[in-house]
Structures are given as structure tokens and as C-alpha cells.
CSV table of C-alpha atoms and ligand atoms in Angstrom, one decimal:
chain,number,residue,atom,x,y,z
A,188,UNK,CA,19.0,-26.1,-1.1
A,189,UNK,CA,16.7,-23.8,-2.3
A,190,UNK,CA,16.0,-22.6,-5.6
A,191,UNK,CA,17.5,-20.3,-8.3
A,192,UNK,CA,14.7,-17.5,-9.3
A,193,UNK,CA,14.9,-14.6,-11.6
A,194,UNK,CA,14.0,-11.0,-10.8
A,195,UNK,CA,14.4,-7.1,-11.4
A,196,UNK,CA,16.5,-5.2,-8.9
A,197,UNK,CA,18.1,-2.4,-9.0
A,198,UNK,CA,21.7,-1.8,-8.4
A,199,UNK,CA,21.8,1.5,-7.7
A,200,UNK,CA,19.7,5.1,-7.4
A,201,UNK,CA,20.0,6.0,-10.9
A,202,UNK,CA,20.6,2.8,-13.2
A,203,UNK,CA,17.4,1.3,-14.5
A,204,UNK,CA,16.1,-2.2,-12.8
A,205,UNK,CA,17.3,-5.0,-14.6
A,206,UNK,CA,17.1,-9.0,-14.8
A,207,UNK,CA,18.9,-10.4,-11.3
A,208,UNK,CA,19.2,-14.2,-10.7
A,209,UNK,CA,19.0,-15.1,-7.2
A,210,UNK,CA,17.9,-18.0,-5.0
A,211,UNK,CA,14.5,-18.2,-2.7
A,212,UNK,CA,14.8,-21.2,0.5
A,213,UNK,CA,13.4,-23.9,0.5
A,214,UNK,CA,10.0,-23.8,2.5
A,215,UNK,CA,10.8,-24.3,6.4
A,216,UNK,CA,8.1,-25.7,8.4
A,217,UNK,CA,6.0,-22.5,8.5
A,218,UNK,CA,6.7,-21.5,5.4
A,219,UNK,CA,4.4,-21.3,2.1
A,220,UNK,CA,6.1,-21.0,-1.4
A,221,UNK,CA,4.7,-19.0,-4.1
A,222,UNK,CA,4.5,-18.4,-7.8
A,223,UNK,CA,3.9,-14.9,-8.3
A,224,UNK,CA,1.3,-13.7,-10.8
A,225,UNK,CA,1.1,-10.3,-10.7
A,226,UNK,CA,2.7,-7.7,-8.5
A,227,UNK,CA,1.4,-4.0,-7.9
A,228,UNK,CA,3.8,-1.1,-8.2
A,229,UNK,CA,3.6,1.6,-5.2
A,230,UNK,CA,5.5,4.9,-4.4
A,231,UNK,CA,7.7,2.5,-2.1
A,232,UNK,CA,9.3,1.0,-5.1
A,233,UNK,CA,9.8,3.7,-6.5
A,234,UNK,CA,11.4,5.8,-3.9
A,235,UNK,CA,13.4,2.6,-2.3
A,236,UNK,CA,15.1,2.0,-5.8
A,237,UNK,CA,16.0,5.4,-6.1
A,238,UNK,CA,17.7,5.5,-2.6
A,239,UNK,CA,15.4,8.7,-1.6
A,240,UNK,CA,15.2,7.4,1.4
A,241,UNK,CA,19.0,7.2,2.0
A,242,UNK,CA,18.3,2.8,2.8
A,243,UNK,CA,18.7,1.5,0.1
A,244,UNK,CA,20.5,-1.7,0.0
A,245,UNK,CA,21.6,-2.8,-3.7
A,246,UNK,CA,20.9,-5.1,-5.4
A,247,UNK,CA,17.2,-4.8,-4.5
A,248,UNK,CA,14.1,-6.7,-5.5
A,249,UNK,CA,11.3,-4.0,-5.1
A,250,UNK,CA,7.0,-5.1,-4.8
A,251,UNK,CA,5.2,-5.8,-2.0
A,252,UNK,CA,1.7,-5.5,-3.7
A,253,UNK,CA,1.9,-9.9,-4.3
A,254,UNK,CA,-0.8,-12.1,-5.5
A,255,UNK,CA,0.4,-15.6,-6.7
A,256,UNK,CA,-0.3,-18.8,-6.3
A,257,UNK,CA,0.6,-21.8,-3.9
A,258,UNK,CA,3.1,-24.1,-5.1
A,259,UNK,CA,4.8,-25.8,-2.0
A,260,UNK,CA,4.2,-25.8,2.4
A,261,UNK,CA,6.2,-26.5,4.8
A,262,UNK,CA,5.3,-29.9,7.2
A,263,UNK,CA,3.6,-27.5,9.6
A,264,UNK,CA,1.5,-25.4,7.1
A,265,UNK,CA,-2.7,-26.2,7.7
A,266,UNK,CA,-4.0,-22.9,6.1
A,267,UNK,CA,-3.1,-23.7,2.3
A,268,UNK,CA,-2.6,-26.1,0.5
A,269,UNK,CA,-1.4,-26.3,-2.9
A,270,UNK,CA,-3.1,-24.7,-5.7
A,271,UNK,CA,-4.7,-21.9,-3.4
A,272,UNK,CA,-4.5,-18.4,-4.5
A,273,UNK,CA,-2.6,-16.0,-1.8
A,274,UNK,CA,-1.4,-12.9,-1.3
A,275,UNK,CA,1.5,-11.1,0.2
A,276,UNK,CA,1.6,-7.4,1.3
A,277,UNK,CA,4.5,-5.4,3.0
A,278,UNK,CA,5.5,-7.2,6.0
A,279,UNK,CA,7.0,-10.8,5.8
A,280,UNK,CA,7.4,-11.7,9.1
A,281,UNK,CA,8.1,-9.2,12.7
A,282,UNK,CA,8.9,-10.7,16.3
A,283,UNK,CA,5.5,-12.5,17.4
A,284,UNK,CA,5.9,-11.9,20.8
A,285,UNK,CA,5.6,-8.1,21.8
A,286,UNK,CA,2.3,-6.3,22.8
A,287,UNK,CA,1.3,-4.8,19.1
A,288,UNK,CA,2.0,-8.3,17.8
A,289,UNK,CA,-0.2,-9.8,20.2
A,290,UNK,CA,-2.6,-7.5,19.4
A,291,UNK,CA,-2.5,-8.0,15.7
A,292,UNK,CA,-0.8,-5.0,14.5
A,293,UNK,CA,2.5,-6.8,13.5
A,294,UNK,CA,3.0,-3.8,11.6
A,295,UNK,CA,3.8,-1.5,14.6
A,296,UNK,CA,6.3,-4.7,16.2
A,297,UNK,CA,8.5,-3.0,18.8
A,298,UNK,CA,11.7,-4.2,17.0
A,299,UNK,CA,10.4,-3.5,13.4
A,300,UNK,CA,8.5,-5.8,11.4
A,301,UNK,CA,10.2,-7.9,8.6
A,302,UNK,CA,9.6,-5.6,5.2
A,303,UNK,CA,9.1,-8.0,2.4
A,304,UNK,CA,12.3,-6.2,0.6
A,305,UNK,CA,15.4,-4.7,1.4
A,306,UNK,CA,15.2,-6.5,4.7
A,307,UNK,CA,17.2,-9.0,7.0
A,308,UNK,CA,15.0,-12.6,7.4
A,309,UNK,CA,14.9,-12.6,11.1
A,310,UNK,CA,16.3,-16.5,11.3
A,311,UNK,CA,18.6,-16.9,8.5
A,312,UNK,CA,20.3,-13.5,8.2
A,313,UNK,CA,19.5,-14.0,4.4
A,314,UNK,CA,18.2,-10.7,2.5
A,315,UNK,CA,14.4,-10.1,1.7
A,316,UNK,CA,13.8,-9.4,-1.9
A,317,UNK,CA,10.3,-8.5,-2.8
A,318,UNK,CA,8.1,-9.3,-5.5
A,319,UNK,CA,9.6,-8.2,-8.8
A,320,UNK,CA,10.4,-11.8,-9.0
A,321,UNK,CA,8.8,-15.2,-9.9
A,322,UNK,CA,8.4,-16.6,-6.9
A,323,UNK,CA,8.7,-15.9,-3.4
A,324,UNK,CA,8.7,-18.1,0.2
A,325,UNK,CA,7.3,-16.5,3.2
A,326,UNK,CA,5.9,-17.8,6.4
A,327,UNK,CA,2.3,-18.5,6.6
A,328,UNK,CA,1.0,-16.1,9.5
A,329,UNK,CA,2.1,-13.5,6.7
A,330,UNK,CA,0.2,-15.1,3.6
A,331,UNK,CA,-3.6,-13.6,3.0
A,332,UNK,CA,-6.2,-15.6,1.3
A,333,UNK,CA,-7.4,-14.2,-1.7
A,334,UNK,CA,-11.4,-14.3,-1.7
A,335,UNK,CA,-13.2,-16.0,-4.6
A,336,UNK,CA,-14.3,-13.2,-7.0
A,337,UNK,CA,-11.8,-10.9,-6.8
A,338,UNK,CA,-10.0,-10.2,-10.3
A,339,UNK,CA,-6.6,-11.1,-9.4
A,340,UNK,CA,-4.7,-8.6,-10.9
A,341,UNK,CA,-6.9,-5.8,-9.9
A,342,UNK,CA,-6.7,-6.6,-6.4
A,343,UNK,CA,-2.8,-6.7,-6.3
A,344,UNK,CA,-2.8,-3.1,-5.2
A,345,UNK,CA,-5.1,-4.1,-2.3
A,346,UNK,CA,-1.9,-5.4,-0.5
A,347,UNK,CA,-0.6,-2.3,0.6
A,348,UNK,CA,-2.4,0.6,-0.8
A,349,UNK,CA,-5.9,-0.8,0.2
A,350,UNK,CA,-5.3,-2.2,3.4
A,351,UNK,CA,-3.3,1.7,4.0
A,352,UNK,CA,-6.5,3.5,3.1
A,353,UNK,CA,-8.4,0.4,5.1
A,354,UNK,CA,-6.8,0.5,8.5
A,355,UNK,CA,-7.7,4.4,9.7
A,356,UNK,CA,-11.1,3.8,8.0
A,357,UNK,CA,-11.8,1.0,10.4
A,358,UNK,CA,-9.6,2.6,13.6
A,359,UNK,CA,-11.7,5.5,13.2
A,360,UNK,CA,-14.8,3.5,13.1
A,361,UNK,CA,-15.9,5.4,9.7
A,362,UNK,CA,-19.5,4.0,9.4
A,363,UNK,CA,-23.1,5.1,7.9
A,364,UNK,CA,-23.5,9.1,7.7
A,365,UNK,CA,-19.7,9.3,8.7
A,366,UNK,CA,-18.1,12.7,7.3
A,367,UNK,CA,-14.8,11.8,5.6
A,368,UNK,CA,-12.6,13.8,3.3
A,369,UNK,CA,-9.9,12.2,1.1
A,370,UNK,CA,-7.2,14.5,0.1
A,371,UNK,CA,-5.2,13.5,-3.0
A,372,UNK,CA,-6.7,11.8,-5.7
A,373,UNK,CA,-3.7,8.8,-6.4
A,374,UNK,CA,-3.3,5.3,-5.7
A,375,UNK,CA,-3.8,5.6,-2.2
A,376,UNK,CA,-7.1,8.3,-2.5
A,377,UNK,CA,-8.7,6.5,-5.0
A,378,UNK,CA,-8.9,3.1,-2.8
A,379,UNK,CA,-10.0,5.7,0.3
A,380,UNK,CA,-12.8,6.8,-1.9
A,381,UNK,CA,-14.1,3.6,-2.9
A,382,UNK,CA,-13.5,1.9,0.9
A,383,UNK,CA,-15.4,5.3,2.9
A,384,UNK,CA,-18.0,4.9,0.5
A,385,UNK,CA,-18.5,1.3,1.0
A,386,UNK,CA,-18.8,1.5,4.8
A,387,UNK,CA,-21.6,4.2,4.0
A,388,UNK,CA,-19.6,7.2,4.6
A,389,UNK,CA,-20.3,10.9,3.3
A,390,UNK,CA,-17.2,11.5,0.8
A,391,UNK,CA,-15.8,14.2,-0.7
A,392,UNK,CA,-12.4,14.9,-2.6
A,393,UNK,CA,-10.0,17.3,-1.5
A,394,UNK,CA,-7.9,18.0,-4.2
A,395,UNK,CA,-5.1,21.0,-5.4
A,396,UNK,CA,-6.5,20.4,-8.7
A,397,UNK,CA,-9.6,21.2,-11.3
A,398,UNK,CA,-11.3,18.8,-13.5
A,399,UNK,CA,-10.7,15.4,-11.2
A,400,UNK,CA,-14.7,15.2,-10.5
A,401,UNK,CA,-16.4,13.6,-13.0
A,402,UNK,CA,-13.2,10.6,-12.1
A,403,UNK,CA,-13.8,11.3,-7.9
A,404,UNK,CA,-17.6,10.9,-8.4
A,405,UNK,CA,-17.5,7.7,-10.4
A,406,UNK,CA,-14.9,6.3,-7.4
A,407,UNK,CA,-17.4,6.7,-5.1
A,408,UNK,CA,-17.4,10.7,-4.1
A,409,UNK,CA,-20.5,12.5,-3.4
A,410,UNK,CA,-18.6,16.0,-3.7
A,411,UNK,CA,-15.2,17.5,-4.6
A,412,UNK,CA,-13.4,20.2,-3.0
A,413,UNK,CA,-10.8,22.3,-4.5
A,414,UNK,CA,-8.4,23.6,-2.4
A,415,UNK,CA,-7.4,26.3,-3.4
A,416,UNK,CA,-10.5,27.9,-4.2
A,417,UNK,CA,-11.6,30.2,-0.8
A,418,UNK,CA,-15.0,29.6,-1.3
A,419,UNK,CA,-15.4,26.1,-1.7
A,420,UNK,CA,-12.9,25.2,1.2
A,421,UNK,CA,-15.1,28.0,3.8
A,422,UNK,CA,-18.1,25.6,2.8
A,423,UNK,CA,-16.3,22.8,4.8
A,424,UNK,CA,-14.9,24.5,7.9
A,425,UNK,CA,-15.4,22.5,10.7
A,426,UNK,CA,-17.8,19.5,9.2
A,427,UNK,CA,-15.5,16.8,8.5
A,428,UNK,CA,-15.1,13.1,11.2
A,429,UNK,CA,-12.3,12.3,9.7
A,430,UNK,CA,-10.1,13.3,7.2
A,431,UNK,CA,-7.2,11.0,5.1
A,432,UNK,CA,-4.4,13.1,3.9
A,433,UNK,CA,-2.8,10.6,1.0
A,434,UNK,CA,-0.4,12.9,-0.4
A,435,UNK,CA,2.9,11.4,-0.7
A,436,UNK,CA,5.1,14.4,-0.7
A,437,UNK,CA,5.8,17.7,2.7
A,438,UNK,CA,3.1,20.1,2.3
A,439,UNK,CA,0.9,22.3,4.2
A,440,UNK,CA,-2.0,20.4,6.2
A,441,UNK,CA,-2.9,23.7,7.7
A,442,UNK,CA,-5.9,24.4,5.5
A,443,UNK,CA,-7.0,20.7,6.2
A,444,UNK,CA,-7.1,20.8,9.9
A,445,UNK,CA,-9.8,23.9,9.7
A,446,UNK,CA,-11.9,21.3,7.6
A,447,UNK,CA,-12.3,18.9,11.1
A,448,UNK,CA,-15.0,18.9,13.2
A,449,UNK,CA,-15.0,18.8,17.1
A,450,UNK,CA,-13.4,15.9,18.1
A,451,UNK,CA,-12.0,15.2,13.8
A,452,UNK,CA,-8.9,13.7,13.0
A,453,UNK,CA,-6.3,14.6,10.4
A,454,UNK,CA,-4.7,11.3,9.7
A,455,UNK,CA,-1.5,11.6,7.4
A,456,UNK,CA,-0.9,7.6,5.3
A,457,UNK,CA,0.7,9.0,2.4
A,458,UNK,CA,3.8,11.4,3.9
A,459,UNK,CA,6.6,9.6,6.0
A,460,UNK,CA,9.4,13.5,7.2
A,461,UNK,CA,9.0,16.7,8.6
A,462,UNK,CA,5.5,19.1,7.9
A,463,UNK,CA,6.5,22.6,6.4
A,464,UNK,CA,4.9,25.0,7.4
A,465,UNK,CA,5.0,23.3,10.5
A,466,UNK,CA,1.2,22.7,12.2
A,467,UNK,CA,-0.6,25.5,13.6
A,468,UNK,CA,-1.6,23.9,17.2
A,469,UNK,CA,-4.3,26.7,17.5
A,470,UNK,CA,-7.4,25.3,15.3
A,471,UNK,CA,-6.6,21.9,17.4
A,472,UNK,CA,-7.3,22.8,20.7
A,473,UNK,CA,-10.0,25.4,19.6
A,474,UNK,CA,-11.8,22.3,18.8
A,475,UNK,CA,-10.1,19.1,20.2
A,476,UNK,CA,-8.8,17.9,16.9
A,477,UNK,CA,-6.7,15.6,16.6
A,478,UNK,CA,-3.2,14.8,13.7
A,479,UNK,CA,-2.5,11.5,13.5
A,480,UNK,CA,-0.4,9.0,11.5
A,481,UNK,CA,-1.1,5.1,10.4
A,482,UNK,CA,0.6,2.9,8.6
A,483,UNK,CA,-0.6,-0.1,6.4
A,484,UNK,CA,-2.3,-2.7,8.8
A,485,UNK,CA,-2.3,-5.7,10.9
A,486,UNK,CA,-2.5,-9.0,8.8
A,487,UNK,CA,-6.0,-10.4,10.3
A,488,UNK,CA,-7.0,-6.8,9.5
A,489,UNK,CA,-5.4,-7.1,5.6
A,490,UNK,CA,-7.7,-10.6,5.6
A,491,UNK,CA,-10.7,-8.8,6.8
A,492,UNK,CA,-10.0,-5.7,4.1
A,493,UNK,CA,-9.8,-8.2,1.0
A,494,UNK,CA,-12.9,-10.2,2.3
A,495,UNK,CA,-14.8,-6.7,2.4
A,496,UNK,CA,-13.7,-5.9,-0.5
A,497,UNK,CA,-14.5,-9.4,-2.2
A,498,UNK,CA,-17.6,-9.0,-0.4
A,499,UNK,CA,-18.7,-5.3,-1.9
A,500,UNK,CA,-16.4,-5.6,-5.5
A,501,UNK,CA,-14.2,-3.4,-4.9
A,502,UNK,CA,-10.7,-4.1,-6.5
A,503,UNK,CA,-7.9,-1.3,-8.0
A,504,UNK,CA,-8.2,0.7,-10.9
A,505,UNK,CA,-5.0,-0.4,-12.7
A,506,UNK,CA,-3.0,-0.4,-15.7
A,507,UNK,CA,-1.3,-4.0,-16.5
A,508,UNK,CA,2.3,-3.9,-17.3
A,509,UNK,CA,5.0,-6.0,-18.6
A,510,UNK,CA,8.0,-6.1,-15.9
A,511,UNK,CA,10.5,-4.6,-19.1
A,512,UNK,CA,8.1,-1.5,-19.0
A,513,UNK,CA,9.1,-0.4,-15.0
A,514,UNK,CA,11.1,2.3,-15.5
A,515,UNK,CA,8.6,4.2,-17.9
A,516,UNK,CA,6.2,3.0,-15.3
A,517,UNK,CA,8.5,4.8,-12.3
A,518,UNK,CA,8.6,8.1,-14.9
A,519,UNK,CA,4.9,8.0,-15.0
A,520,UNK,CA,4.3,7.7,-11.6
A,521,UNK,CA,6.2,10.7,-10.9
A,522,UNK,CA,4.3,12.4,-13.1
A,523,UNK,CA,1.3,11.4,-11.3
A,524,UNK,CA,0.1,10.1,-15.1
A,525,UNK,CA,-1.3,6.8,-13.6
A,526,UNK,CA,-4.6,5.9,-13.0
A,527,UNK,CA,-4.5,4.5,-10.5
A,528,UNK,CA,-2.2,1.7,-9.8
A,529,UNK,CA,0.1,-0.3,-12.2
A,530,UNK,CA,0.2,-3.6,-11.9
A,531,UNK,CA,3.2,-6.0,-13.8
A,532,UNK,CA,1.8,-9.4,-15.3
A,533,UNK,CA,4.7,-11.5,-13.9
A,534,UNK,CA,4.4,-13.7,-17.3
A,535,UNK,CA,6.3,-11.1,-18.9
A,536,UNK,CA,9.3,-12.0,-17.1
A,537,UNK,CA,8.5,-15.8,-17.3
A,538,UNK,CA,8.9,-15.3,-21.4
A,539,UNK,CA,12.1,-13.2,-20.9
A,540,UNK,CA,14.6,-14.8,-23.2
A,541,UNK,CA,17.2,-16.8,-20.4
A,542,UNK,CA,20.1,-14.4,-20.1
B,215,LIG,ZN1,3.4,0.2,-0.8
B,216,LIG,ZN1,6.6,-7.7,17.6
């Protein structure tokens, strides 16, 4: 028997989300249940409860940016007890037994990791609904620790869009004097700029539009670049290690690849679909460069990302929201007129009047 919870879904591409009772298990051995405190809102939610990814599956529960607190385990659980402060990113569970799993990157699992929403549970058949919701149960190789120090709420976003901008950081071994560009200034580029920084990397903004410097510089910048201004983008032909391309949307990486050094790498972490124009293969073999992709991280690699962070104080910028407020929050987003992250303060759906 598990128990009956309350949440917001949404019930189709163009209604807004609205209350949705619905039941979480009861904890299975592995399993760790969870009061959920406050729950980051990324482009994922937005674009899975608008169906623009043609998957939708209504009703759904959207978040996967959870930070909460420990209120049952199941008889096998060591890791937490009761009480503990934990968080939950994207993933929920994936098979456990294939080569990326073994190697820690659950998130590339052969047969698809378990997405904390709009998913099948792997044992039960039952639907995964995500963290819109008071509570949620999930195993306990998918729960993260939550370091002392960090402000809770602030590090919701941490979940998904810090361990995203983490991952190729780390991967590409991004350390002191490293050249790294960050190209999009949103929830995703604003964590890049803060984590590059942190390892002791040379930063600079790449960004379509004027006037985002004094904000770039304060995140941890040392330069911006404006894109479309010749003169500033010949300045950084062929200087950058690394460069992160956050922009959630097709466009042109062209004029980024020129930016790479010998031996650079374009990674893309914002953009899942087709480039247009496509890539010009020329300026890559001219100097070995390299366009990659990566996608959020491994959990022991989400554990080490919040104890860095913990460890330098680094958490989101956010703006905290009541979960009545989402579909403003959605327009916003869209609008890019967030900065960076919104976060929901679960309590607001706690004191919803019982419908
Ligand atoms: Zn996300
Ligand atoms: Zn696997």
C-alpha cells in the first residue's frame, strides 16, 4: 500500500499544470522516501509538458531538480537515515549491469536510464512522476547527499543543470590556465561560468547579445565576447580548450568551431536535433578539433559536483516560486526573463486548500 500524494501535472500540451492526486510505493528494500522541499524548474519541464518533444505521456508530473528530506528506508538502506537531507536529479534508476553502468555513467545505460518522470519503473511497470509533488520514493544508488552548507534551495538547480555544465568540465579535464568559452548566458551558462572558474579556468562569455557583462563578470567571467561583432570574435580564433555550447535551441555552431584551438572541443549540453546550417567539417580537420555532445552525469560524479560545490560556495542564482505561479514561470522562461533558475518552495503546495 503506498501512499496518496498530491502534485502538478499536466494533462496535455496546451492546458496549464494543475493539482493531480496520485500514490508514491511504499519504500522496497532499496528504496529511500522523501519529502520534497524545493524543486528546480529546467527547460525539460517545460518542453516535456508542452509535448515539444512529441513523448509526452499525460498526466505528467514534471521536476527533476529535487532536494528534500528523508522521511522513511527500506530494510536494506545503510546510506541515510532519517532526517538526512538528499537530493534527486534526472535519472531514478537504469539497468545496473551494462558497461557504462559499471563505469558510473548510469546516464549513458545501454537500455536507457530510468528518467525521474514520464518514465516506466523498471520493476513495477508503475509510471515515474517527477518532482512537482510532495514527496517522492526512489532507490538509494540514485539519492545524492546534500553537503552541509549548501542553501537548499539554491542548490536545487545543481541536480541537473549543474552536474550538465559539471560533467564536460571534468571529462575535459578543465583545470588551472584552462581556455574555456561558455556560450549562452542561461541556466545552464551561468553554472558553466561559476564551475570553469572554480577549477581555475580562463572564462569568457560568448553571447548573441549586448549588455550581459557586468552579470557574466560577476558569475565568474574574466571576458565577454559578442558574437556577432567581427572584431571581437577574430580576437578569439583558434585560442579556446574547450568550448560549452548551452543554447537550448538549432543554431549555427559554425562561428564557434573557428574559436577552438588545436586539438579544442565544441561540446553541445544544451541542444538535443539536427544542426542548421549543418557543420562545416573543414575548420575541424584544419586543426583536429573535435564536436562533441554530453549529457548530465554519472551519480558518483553528481556526488562529487555538489561536494565541490559545497566545498567552493557555489550554489544557483534562482528566483523562489510558489508551485501556483508555474505557468507564468514556463512564459518567462521562454522569454529567457529568468535569472537564472526558478526554483518552487514545495510548501506552497503543502498550504493548497485540499481539493
Ligand atoms: Zn533538466
Ligand atoms: Zn545500464
Amino acid at each position: 500500500m503506498g501512499s496518496a500524494i498530491r502534485g502538478y501535472a499536466a494533462c496535455s500540451g496546451d492546458t496549464p499544470l494543475r493539482l493531480f492526486h496520485f500514490e508514491r510505493r511504499s519504500p522496497r528494500p532499496d528504496d529511500v522516501s522523501i519529502e520534497i522541499l524545493y524543486c528546480g524548474v529546467c527547460h525539460s519541464d517545460l518542453h516535456g509538458s508542452r509535448n515539444n518533444w512529441g513523448s509526452a505521456k499525460y498526466p505528467m508530473v514534471p521536476g527533476h531538480e529535487i532536494v528534500g528530506r528523508v522521511t522513511a528506508t527500506g530494510s536494506d538502506v545503510t546510506r541515510f537515515t532519517v532526517g538526512d537531507y538528499v537530493g534527486v536529479g534526472c535519472m531514478v534508476d537504469s539497468c545496473r549491469a551494462c558497461r557504462p553502468c559499471g563505469e558510473g555513467l548510469e546516464q549513458y545505460c545501454d537500455s536507457g536510464a530510468t528518467s525521474t518522470y514520464n518514465n516506466v519503473d523498471r520493476h513495477d511497470g508503475s509510471r515515474t512522476y517527477g518532482g512537482f509533488s510532495e514527496s517522492i520514493v526512489v532507490s538509494d544508488r540514485f539519492v545524492l547527499k546534500m553537503p552541509e552548507g549548501l542553501d537548499l534551495k539554491a542548490a536545487a538547480p545543481l541536480l541537473c543543470a549543474g552536474i550538465t555544465a559539471y560533467s564536460p568540465l571534468r571529462h575535459w579535464r578543465v583545470g588551472q590556465g584552462s581556455r574555456v568559452a561558455v556560450v549562452g548566458l542561461g541556466g545552464l551558462g551561468h553554472m558553466a561560468l561559476k564551475l570553469a572558474r572554480a577549477m581555475g579556468a580562463d572564462v569568457t562569455l560568448i553571447t548573441r547579445s549586448v549588455g550581459k557583462e557586468s552579470d557574466a563578470l560577476a558569475l565568474g567571467a574574466h571576458q565577454v565576447v559578442v558574437s556577432t561583432d567581427e572584431e571581437q570574435m577574430a580576437a578569439v580564433r583558434a585560442h579556446f580548450d574547450l568550448v560549452i555550447d548551452t543554447v537550448p535551441y538549432q543554431h549555427d555552431i559554425n562561428p564557434y568551431t573557428t574559436t577552438l584551438a588545436p586539438d579544442g572541443t565544441l561540446v553541445m549540453i544544451g541542444h538535443f536535433g539536427r544542426l542548421e546550417p549543418a557543420v562545416n567539417s573543414t575548420p575541424l580537420l584544419m586543426k583536429r578539433r573535435a564536436v562533441a555532445g554530453s549529457y548530465i552525469g554519472g551519480i558518483a560524479e553528481t556526488q562529487e559536483m555538489l561536494d565541490f560545490c559545497a566545498g567552493h560556495g557555489i550554489v544557483c542564482d534562482i528566483e523562489l516560486i510558489d508551485i501556483q505561479q508555474i505557468d507564468a514561470a514556463f512564459d518567462r522562461m521562454l522569454a529567457s526573463d529568468v535569472k537564472y533558475r526558478f526554483v518552487i518552495d514545495m510548501a506552497s503546495l503543502k498550504n493548497e486548500v485540499q481539493t
